[in-house]
CSV table of C-alpha atoms and ligand atoms in Angstrom, one decimal:
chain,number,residue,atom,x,y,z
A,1,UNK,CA,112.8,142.6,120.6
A,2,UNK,CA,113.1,138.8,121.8
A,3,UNK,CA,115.4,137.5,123.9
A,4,UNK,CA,116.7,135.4,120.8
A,5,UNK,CA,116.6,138.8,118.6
A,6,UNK,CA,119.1,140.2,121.6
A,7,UNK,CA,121.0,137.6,121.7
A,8,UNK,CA,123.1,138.9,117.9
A,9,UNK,CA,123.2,142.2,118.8
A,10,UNK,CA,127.3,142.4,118.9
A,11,UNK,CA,128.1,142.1,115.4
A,12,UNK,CA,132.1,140.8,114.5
A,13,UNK,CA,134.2,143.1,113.1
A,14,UNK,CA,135.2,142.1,109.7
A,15,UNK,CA,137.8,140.1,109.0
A,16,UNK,CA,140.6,141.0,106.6
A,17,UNK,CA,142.5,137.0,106.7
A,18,UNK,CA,140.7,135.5,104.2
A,19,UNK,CA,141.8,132.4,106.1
A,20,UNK,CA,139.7,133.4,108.9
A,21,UNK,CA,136.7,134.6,106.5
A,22,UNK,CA,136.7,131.2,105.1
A,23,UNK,CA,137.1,129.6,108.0
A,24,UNK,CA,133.6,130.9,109.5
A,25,UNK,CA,132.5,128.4,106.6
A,26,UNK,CA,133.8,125.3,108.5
A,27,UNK,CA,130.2,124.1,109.4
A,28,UNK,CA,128.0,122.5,107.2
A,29,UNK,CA,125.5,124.4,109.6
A,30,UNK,CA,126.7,127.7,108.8
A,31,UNK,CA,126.5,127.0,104.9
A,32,UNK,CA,123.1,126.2,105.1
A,33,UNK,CA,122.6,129.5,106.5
A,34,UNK,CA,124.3,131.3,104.1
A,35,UNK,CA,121.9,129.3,101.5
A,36,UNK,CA,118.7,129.6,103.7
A,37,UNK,CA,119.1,133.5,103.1
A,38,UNK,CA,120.2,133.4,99.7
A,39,UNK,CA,116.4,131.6,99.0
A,40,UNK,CA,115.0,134.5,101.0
A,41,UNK,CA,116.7,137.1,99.4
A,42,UNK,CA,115.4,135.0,95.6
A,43,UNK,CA,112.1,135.1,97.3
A,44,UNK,CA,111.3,138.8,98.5
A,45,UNK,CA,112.4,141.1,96.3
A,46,UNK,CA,112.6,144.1,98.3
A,47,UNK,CA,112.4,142.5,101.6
A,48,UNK,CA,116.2,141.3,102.6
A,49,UNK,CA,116.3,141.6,105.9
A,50,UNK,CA,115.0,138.4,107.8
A,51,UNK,CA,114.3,137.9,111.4
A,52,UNK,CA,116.4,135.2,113.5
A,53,UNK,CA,113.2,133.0,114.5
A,54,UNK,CA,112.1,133.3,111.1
A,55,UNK,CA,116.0,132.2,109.6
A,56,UNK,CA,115.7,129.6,111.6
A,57,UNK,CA,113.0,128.3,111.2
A,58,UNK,CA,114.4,128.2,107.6
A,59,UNK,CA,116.9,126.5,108.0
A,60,UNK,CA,115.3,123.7,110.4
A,61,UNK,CA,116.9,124.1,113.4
A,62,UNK,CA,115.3,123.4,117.0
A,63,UNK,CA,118.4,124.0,118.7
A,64,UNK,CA,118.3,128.1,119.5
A,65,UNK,CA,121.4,127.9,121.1
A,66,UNK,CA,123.4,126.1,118.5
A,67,UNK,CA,121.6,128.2,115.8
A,68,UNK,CA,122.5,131.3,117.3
A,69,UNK,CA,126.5,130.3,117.9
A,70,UNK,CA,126.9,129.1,114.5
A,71,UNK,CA,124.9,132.2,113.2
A,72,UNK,CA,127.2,134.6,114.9
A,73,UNK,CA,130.3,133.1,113.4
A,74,UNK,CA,129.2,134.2,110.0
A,75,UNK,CA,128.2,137.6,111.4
A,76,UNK,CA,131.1,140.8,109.9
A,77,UNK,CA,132.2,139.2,106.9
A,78,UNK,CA,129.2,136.9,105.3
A,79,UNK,CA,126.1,138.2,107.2
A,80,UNK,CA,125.2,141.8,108.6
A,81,UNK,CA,122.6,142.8,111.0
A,82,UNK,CA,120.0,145.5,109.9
A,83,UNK,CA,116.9,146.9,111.9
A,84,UNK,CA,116.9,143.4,113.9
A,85,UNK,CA,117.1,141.0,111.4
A,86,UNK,CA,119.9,139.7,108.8
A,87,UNK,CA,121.0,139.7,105.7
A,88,UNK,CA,123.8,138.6,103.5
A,89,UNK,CA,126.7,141.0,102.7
A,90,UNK,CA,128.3,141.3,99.4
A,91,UNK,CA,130.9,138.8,99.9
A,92,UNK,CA,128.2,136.8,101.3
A,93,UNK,CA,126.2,136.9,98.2
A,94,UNK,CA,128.7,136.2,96.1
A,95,UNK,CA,129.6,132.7,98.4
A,96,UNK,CA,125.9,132.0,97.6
A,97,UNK,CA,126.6,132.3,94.1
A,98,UNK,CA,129.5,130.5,94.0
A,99,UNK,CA,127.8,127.3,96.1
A,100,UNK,CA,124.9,127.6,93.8
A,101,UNK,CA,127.8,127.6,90.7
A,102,UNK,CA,129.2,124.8,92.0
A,103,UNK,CA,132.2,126.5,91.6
A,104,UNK,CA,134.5,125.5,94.9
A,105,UNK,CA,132.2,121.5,95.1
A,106,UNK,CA,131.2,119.9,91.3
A,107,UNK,CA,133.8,117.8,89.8
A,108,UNK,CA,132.4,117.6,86.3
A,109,UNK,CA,134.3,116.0,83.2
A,110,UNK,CA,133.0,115.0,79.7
A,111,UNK,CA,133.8,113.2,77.4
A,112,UNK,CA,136.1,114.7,74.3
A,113,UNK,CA,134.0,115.4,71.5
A,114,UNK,CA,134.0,116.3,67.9
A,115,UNK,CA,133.2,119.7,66.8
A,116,UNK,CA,132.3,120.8,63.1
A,117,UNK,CA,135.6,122.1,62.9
A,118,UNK,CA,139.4,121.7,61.9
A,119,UNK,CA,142.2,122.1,63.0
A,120,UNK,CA,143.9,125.2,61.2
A,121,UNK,CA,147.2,123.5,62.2
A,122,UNK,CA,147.1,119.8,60.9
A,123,UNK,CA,143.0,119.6,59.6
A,124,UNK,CA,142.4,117.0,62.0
A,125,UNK,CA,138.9,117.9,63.6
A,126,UNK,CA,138.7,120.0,66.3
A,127,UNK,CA,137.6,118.1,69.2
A,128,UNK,CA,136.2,119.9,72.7
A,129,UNK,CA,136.8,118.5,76.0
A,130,UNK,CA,135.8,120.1,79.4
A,131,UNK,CA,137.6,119.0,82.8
A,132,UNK,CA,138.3,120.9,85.8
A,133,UNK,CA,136.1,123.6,84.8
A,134,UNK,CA,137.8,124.5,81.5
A,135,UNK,CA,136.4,124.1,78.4
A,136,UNK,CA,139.6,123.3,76.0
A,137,UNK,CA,139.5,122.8,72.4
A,138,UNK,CA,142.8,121.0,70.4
A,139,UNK,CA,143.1,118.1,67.6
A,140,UNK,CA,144.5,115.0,67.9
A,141,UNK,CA,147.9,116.3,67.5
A,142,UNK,CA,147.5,118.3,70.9
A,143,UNK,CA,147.4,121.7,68.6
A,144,UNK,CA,145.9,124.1,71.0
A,145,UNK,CA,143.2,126.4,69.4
A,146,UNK,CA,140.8,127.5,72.2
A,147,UNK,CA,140.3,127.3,75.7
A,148,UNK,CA,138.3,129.3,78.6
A,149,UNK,CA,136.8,128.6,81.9
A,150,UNK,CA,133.1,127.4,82.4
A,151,UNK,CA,131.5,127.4,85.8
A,152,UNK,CA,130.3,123.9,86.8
A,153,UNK,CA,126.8,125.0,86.5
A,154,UNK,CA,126.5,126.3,83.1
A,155,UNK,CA,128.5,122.5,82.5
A,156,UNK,CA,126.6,120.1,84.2
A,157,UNK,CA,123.3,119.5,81.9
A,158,UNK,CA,125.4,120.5,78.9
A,159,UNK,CA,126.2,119.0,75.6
A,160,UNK,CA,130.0,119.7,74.9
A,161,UNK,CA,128.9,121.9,71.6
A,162,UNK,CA,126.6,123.6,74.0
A,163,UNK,CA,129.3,124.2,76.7
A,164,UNK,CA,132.1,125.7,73.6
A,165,UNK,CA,128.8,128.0,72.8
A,166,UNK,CA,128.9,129.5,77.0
A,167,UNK,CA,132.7,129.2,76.7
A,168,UNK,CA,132.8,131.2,73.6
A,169,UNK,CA,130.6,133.9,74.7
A,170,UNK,CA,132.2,134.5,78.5
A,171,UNK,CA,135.7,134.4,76.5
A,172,UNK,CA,134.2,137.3,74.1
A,173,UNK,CA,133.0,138.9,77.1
A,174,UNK,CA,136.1,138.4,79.2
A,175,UNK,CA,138.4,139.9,76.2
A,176,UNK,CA,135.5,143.1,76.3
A,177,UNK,CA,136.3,143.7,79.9
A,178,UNK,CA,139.7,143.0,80.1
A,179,UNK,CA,140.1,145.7,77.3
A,180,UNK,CA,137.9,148.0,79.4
A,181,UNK,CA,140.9,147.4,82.1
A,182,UNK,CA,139.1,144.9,84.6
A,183,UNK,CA,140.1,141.7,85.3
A,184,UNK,CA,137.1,139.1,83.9
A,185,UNK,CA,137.8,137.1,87.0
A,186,UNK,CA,137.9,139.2,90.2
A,187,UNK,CA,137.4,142.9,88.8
A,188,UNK,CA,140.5,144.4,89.8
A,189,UNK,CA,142.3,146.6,87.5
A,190,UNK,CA,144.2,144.8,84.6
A,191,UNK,CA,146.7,146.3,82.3
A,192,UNK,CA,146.3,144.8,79.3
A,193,UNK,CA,149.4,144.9,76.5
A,194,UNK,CA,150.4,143.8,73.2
A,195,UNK,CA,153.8,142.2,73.6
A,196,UNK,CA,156.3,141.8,70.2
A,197,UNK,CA,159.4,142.2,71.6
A,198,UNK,CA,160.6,138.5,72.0
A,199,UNK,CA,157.2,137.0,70.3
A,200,UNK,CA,156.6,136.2,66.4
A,201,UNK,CA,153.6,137.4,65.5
A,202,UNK,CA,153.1,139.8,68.5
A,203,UNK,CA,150.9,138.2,70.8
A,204,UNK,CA,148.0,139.9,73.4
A,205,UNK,CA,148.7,139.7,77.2
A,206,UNK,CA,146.8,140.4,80.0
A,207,UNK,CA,147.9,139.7,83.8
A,208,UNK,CA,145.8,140.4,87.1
A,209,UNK,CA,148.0,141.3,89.7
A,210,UNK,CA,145.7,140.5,91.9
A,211,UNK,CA,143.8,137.3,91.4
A,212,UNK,CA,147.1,135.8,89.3
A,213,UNK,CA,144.5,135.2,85.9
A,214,UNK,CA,146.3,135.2,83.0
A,215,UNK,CA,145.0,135.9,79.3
A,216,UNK,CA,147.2,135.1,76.3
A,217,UNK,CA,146.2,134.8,73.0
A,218,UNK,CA,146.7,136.0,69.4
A,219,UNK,CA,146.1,139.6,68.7
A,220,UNK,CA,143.3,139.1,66.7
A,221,UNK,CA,140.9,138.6,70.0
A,222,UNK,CA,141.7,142.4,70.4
A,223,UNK,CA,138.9,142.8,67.3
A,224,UNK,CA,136.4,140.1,69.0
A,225,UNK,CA,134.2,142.5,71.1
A,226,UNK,CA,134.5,145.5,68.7
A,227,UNK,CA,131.5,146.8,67.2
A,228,UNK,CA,133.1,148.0,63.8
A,229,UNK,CA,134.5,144.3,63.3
A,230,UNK,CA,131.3,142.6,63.8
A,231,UNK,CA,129.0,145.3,61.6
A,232,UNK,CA,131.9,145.1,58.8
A,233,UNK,CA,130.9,141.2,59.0
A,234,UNK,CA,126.9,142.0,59.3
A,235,UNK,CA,127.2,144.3,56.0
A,236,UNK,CA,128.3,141.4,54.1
A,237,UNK,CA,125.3,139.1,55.9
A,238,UNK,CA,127.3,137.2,58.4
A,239,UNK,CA,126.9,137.2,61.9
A,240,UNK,CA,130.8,136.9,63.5
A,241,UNK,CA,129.6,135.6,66.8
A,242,UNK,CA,128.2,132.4,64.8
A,243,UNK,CA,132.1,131.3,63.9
A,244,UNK,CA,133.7,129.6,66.1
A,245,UNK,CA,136.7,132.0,67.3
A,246,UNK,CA,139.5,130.1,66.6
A,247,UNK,CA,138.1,129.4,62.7
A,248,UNK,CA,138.1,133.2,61.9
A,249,UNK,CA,140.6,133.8,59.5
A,250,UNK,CA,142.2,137.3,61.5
A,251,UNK,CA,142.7,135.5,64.6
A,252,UNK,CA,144.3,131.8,63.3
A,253,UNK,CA,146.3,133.1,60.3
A,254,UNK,CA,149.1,135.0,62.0
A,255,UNK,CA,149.9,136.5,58.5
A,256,UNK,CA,146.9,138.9,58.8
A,257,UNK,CA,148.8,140.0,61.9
A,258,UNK,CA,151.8,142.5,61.2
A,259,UNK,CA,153.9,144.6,63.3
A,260,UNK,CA,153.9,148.1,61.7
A,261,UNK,CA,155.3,149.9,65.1
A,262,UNK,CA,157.6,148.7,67.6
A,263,UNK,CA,157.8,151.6,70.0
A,264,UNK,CA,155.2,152.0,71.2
A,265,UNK,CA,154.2,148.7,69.3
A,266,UNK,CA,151.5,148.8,66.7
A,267,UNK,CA,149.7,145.8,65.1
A,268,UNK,CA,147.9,146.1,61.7
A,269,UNK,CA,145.4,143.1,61.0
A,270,UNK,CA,143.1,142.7,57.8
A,271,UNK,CA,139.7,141.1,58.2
A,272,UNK,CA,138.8,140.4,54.6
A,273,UNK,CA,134.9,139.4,53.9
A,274,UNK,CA,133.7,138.8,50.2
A,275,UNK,CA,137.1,140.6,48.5
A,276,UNK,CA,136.5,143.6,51.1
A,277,UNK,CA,139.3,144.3,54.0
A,278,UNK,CA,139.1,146.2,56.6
A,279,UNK,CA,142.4,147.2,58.1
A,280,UNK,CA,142.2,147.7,62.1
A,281,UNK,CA,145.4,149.2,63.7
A,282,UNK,CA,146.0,147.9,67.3
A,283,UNK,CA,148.2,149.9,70.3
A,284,UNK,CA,150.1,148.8,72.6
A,285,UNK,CA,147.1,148.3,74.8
A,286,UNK,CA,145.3,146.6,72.7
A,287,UNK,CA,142.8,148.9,71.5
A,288,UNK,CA,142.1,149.9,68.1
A,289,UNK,CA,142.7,153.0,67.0
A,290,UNK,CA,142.4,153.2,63.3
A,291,UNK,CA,140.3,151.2,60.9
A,292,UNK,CA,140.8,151.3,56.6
A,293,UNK,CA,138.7,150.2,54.2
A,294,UNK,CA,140.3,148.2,51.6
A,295,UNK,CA,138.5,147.1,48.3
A,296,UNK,CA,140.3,144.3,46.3
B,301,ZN,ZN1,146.1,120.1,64.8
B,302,ZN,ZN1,141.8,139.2,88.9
């Protein structure tokens, strides 16, 4: 062992102050760190433990001294010592991910735009914007149809069609796990519920607890990530992810949508594709739990 291998021997505990986590990040030093053994980690697949000379060597820094100070400060919560060398932890990892993201750094906006799309409100076209990582979709009459968030990454080379197409897909995905009782933002547990006690039509709710992300949106959604929706659609030859959400008949026309249960609530909405409707029945939690096949 070298004297500069030694010299991170005494690992921090931990911290649980996520002000004091954070803070480690303070340096631009110690960020470059973090980054220098995300690369490594890209690099060797199976390798991820990394030597100090060799980390810093990395990340271009004569200084041993300094190196190893600033190196120690990220030690418990971001970085973990294993058979001599380092390596990021998981909450290191995901820091990585997030600077790579661009997620807590890239101020990105673009310019509204016109989608091939109207309003279901007024008719006006539907026109995208995306600002403070949000994609958000309205009409000139400020009618609100669609919005979800869109890492900066994902935004930055982007088209605004291109960035509703991520949007789209993360808020299908987000509605998928939040169903399957995880928050889509911080995976925590999230009780998702169908509320129609003081809203008309009945309107899907989700709230973390933990992270404070908030979900609300027409019941239809409920039906977005379910198989037996989307191969009802592929039986009559269309392909449901190719609508844009908010122009799909069973989530815009809230007189598909009707309350057949009140406690515990139930929702009844009809999907109708060339004269065929399927009936799904929604709980109170948002799952379905009956589907009927209606021929008109
Ligand atoms: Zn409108
Ligand atoms: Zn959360």
């Amino acid at each position: 062992m070298t004297s500069e291998e030694k010299s991170i021997t005494t690992d921090k505990e931990p911290s649980t102050d996520p002000a004091d986590a954070f803070g480690a990040l303070s340096d631009p030093l110690r960020v470059d760190i973090l980054q220098a053994l995300g690369g490594y980690h890209r690099e060797t697949e199976y390798e991820k433990t990394i030597g100090f000379a060799d980390l810093r060597r990395r990340v271009g820094v004569e200084d041993s001294g300094r190196f190893r100070y600033h190196l120690k400060q990220l030690h418990g919560n971001f970085v973990e010592k294993v058979d001599g060398g380092c390596r990021l932890t998981y909450a290191g990892m995901k820091i990585v991910a997030a600077i790579l993201m661009g997620t807590y750094t890239d101020v990105i906006t673009k310019d509204a735009t016109e989608l091939d799309s109207d309003c279901f409100v007024c008719d006006n076209p539907a026109v995208a914007t995306y600002e403070n990582g949000t994609c958000i979709v309205s009409c000139a009459n400020d009618h609100p149809l669609f919005g979800w968030q869109v890492p900066p990454t994902a935004a930055a080379d982007a088209t605004l069609p291109e960035i509703v197409d991520v949007a789209e897909l993360l808020a299908r995905q987000g509605m998928e796990r939040t169903l399957n009782g995880y928050c889509p933002e911080c995976y925590h547990t999230i009780e998702p519920e169908v509320l129609a006690e003081q809203t008309e039509p009945p309107v899907f709710r989700a709230q973390c607890e933990t992270c404070g992300a908030r979900l609300i949106s027409p019941v239809g959604y409920c039906l977005l990530a379910d198989p037996r929706v989307a191969a009802f659609y592929q039986r009559h030859g269309h392909d449901l992810n190719k609508y844009y959400i908010w122009d799909l008949p069973f989530i815009q026309n809230e007189d598909l949508c009707t309350l057949v249960g009140e406690s515990p609530v139930r929702v009844e909405i009809n999907v109708s594709v060339a004269g065929e409707t399927l009936t799904a029945t929604v709980d109170e939690t948002g799952h379905v739990t009956d589907y009927q096949l209606v021929g008109e």
